[in-house]
PDB file of C-alpha atoms in Angstrom:
ATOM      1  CA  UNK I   1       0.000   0.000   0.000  1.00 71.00           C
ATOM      2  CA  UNK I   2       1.459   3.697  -0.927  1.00 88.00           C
ATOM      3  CA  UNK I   3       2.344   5.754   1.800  1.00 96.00           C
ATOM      4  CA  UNK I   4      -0.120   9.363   1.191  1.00 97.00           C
ATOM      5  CA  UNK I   5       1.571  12.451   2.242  1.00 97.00           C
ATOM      6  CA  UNK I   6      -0.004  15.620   2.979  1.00 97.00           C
ATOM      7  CA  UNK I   7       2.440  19.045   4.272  1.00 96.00           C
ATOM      8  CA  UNK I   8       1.756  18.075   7.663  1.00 97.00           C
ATOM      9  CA  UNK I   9       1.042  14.539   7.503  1.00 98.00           C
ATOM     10  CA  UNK I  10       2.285  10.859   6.475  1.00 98.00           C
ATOM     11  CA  UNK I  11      -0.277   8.201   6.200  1.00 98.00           C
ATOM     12  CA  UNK I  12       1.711   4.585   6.309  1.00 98.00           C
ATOM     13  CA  UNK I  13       1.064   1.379   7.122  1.00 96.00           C
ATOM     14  CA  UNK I  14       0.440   0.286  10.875  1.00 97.00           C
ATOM     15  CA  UNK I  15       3.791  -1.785  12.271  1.00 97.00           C
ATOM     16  CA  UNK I  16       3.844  -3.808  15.790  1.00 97.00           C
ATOM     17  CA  UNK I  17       5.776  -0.616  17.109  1.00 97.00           C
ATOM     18  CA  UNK I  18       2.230   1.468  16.465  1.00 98.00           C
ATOM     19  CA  UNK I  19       0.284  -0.223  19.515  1.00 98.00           C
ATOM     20  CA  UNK I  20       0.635   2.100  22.855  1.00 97.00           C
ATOM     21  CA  UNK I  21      -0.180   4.931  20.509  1.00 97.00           C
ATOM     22  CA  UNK I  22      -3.018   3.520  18.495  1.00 98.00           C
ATOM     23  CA  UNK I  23      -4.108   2.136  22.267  1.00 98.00           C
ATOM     24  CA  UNK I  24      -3.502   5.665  23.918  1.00 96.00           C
ATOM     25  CA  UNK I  25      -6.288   6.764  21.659  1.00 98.00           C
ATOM     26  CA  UNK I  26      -8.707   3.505  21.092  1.00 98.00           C
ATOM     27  CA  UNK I  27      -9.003   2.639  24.970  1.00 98.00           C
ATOM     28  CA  UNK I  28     -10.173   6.568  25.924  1.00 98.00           C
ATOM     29  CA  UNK I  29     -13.910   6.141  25.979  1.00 97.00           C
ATOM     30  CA  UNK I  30     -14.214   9.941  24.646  1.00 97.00           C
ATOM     31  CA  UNK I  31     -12.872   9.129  21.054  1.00 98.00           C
ATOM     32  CA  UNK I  32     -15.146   6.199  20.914  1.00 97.00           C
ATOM     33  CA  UNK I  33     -18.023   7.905  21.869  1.00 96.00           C
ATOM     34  CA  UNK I  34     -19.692   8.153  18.790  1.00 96.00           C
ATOM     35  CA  UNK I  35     -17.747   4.365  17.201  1.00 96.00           C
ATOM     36  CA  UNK I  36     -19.014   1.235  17.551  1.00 96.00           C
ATOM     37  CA  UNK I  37     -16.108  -0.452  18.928  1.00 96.00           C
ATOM     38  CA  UNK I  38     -14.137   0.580  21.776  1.00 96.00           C
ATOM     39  CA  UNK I  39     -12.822   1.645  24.233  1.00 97.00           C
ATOM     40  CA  UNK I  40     -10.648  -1.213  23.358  1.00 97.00           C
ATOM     41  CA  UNK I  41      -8.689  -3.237  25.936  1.00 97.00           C
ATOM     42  CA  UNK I  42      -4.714  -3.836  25.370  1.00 97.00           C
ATOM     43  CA  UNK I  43      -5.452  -7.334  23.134  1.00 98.00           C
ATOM     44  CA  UNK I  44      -8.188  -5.938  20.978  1.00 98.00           C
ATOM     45  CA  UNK I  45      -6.047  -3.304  19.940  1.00 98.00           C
ATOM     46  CA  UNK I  46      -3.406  -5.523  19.431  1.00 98.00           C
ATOM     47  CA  UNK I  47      -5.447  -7.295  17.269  1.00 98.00           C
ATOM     48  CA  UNK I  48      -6.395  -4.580  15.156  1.00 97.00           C
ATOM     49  CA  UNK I  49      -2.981  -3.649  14.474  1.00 97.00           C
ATOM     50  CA  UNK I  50      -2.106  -7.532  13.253  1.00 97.00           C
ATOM     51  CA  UNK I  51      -5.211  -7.354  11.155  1.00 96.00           C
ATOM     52  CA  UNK I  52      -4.601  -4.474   9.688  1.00 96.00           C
ATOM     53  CA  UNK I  53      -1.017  -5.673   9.084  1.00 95.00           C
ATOM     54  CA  UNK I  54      -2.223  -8.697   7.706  1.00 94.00           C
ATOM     55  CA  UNK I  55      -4.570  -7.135   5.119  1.00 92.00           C
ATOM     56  CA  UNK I  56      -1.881  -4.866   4.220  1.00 90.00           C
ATOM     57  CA  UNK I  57       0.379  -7.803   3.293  1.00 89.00           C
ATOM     58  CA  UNK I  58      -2.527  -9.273   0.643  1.00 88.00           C
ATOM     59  CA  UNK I  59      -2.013  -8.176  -3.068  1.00 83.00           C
ATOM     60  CA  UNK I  60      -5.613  -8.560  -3.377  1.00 84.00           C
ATOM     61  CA  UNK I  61      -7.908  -5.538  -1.333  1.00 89.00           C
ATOM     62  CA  UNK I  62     -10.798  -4.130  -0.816  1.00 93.00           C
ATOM     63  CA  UNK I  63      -9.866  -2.516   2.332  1.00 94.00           C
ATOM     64  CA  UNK I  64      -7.035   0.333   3.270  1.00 96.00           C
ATOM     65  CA  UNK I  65      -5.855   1.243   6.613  1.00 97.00           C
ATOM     66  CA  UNK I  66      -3.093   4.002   7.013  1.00 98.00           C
ATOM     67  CA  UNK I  67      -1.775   4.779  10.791  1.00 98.00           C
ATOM     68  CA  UNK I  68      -2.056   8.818  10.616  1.00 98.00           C
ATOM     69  CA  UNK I  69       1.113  10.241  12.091  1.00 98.00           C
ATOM     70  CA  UNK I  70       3.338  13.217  12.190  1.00 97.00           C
ATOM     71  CA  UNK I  71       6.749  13.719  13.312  1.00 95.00           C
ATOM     72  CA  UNK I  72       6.615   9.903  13.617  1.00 93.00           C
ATOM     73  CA  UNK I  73       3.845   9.792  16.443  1.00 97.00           C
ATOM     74  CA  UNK I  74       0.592   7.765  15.392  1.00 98.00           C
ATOM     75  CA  UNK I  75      -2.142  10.605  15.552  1.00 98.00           C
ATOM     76  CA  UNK I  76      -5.109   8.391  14.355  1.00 98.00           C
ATOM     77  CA  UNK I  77      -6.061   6.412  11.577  1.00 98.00           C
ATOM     78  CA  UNK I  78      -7.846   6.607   8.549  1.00 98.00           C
ATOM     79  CA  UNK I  79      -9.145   4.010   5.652  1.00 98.00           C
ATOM     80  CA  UNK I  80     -11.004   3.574   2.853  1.00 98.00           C
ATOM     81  CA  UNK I  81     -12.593   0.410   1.503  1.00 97.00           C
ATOM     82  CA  UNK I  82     -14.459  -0.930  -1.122  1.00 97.00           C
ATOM     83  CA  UNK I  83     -18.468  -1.442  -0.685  1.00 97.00           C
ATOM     84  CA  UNK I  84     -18.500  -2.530  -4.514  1.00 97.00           C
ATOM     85  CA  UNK I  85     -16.311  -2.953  -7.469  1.00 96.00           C
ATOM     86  CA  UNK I  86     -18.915  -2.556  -9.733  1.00 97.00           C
ATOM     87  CA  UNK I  87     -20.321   0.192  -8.813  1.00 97.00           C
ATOM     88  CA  UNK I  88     -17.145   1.890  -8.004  1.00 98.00           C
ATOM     89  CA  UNK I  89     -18.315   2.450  -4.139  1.00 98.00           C
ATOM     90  CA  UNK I  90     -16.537   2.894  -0.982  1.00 98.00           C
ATOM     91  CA  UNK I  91     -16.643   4.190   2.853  1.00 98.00           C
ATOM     92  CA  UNK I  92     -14.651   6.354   4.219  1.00 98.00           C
ATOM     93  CA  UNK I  93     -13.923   6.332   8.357  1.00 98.00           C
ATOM     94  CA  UNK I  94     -10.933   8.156  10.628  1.00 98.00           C
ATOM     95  CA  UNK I  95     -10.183   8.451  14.016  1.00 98.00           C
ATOM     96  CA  UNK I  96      -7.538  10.777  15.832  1.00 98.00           C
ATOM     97  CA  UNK I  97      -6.550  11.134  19.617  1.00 98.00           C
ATOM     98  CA  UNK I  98      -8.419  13.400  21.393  1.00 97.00           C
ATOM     99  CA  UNK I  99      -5.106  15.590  21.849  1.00 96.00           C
ATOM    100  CA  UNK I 100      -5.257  16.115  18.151  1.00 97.00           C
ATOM    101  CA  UNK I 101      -8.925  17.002  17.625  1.00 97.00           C
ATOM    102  CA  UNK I 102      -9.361  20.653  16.303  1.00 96.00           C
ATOM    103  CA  UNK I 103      -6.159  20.908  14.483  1.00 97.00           C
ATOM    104  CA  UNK I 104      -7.589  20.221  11.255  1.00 97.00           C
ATOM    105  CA  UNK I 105      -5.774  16.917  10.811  1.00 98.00           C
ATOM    106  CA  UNK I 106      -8.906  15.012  10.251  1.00 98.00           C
ATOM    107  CA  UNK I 107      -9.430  16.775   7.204  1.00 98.00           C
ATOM    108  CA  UNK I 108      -6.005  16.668   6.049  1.00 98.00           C
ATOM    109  CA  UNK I 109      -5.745  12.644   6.618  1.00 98.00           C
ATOM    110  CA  UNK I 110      -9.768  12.224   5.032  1.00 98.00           C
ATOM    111  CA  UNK I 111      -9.168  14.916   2.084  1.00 98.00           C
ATOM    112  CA  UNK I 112      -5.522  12.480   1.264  1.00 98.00           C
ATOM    113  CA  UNK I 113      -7.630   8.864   1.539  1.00 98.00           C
ATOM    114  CA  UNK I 114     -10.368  10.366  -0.765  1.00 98.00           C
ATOM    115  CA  UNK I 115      -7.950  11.503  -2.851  1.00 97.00           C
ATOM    116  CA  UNK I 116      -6.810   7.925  -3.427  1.00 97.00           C
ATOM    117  CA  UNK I 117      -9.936   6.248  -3.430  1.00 98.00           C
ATOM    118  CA  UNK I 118     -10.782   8.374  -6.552  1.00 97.00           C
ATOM    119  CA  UNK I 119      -7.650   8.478  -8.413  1.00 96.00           C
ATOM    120  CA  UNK I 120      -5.994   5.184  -7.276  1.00 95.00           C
ATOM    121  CA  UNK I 121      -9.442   2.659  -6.781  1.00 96.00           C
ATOM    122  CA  UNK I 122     -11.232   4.146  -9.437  1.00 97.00           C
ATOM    123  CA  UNK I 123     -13.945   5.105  -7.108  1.00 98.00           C
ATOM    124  CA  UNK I 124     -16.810   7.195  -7.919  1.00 98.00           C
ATOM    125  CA  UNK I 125     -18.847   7.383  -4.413  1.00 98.00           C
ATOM    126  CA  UNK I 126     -17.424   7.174  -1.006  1.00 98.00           C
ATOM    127  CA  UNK I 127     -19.973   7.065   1.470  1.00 98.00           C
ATOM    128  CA  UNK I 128     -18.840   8.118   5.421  1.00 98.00           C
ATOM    129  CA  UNK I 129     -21.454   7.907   8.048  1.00 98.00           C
ATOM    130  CA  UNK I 130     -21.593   9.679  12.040  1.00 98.00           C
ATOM    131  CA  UNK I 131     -23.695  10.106  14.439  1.00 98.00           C
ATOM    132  CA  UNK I 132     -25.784  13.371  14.291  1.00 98.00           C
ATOM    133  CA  UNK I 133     -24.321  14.776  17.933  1.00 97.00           C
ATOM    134  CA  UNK I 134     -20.745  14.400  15.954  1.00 98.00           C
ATOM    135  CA  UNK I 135     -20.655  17.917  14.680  1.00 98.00           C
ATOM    136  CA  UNK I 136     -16.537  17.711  14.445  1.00 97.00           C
ATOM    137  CA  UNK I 137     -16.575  14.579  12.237  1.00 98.00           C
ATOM    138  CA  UNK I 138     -19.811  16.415   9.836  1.00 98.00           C
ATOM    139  CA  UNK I 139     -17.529  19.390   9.630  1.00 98.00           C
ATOM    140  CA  UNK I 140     -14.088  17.214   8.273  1.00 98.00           C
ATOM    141  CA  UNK I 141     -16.760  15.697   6.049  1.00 98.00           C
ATOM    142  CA  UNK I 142     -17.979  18.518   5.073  1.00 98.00           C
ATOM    143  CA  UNK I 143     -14.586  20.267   4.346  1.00 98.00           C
ATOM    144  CA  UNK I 144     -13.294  17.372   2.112  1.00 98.00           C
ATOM    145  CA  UNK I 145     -16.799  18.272  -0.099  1.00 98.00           C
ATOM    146  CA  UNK I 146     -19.176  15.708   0.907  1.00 98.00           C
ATOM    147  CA  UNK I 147     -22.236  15.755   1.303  1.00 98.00           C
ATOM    148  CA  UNK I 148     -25.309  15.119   3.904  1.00 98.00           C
ATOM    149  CA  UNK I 149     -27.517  12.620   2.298  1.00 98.00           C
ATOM    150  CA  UNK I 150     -29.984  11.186   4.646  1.00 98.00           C
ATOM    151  CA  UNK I 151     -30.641  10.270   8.515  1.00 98.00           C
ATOM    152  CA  UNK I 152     -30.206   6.357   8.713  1.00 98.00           C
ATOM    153  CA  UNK I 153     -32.679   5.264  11.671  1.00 98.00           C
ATOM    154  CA  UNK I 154     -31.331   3.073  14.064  1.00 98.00           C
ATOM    155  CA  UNK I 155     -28.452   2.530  11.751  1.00 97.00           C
ATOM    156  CA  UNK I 156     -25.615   1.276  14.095  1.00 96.00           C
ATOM    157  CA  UNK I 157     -25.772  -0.614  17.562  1.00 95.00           C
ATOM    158  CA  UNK I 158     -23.125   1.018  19.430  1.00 95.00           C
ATOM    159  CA  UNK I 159     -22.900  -0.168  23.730  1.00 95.00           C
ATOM    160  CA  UNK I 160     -26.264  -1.853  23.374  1.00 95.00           C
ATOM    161  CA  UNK I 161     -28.357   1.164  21.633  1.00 96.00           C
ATOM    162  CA  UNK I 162     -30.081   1.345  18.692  1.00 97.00           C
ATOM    163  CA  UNK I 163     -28.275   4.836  17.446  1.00 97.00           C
ATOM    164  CA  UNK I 164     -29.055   6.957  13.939  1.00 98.00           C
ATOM    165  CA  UNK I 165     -26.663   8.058  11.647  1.00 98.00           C
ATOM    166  CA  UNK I 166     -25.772  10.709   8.798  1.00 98.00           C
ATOM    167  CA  UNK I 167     -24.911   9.702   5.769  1.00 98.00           C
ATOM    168  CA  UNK I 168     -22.611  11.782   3.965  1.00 98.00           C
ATOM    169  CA  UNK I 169     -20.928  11.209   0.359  1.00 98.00           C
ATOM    170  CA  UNK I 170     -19.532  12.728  -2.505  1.00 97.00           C
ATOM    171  CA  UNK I 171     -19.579  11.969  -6.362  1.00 93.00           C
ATOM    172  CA  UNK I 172     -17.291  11.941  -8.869  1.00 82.00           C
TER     173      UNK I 172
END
């Protein structure tokens, strides 16, 4: 998988070396607020990281995970994967530490992974979803020029409630 670089950022792939920061940000129950996983003990994160390792090993994909870092700290992460070939769909998610929210890296690490679906996958829709009290992540969305589609009803199950989502995508 290509490492994406923005002027503030490099997205690369996750190593074993990643975990206590991925961990610093997936086991604070404030990031996950709004995610339906999390906050994640010391083994599920671990997990994640071989997984995500793994599928970065496969020539074959349909699903891209970059570790989000600058100055060679792990800020978040952000992917992009393929809903359908033949359609030329895909979803778009991120996460960053809470001591990065704010700073407009969000945007910066979304706007580079869109950037690729589009001109790398071929992909004419990318989708992203939140939950409508997320008014930081509809505001990254927005910036990188999607779109608010629709209110999904009891879209996700997130800590044992039914909760609704946005739907958010843009065209090309």
């Amino acid at each position: 998988m290509p490492d994406l670089r923005t002027d503030r950022l490099l997205l690369r792939d996750f190593i074993s070396a990643d975990v206590p920061g991925v961990h610093a940000y997936a086991a604070d129950a404030e990031v996950c607020r709004y995610m339906d996983w999390g906050p994640n003990t010391l083994e599920q994160t671990r997990v994640f990281i071989e997984d995500t390792m793994a599928a970065a090993s496969r020539s074959a994909r349909e699903s891209f995970t970059w570790a989000v870092t600058a100055g060679g700290e792990v800020l978040g992460a952000c992917s992009v994967t393929i809903t359908s070939a033949e359609h030329h769909r895909g979803e778009l998610g991120y996460v960053l530490a809470r001591r990065f929210w704010g700073q407009g890296y969000a945007t910066e690490a979304a706007d580079a992974v869109l950037g690729f679906a589009r001109e790398e996958l071929g992909l004419q829709r990318v989708e992203a979803t939140c939950r409508p009290g997320n008014i930081a992540s509809q505001r990254v969305l927005r910036r990188i020029g999607m779109q608010q589609e629709a209110l999904l009803r009891s879209h996700m199950l997130i800590r044992g409630r039914r909760e609704d989502s946005l739907l958010f995508a843009r065209m090309d």
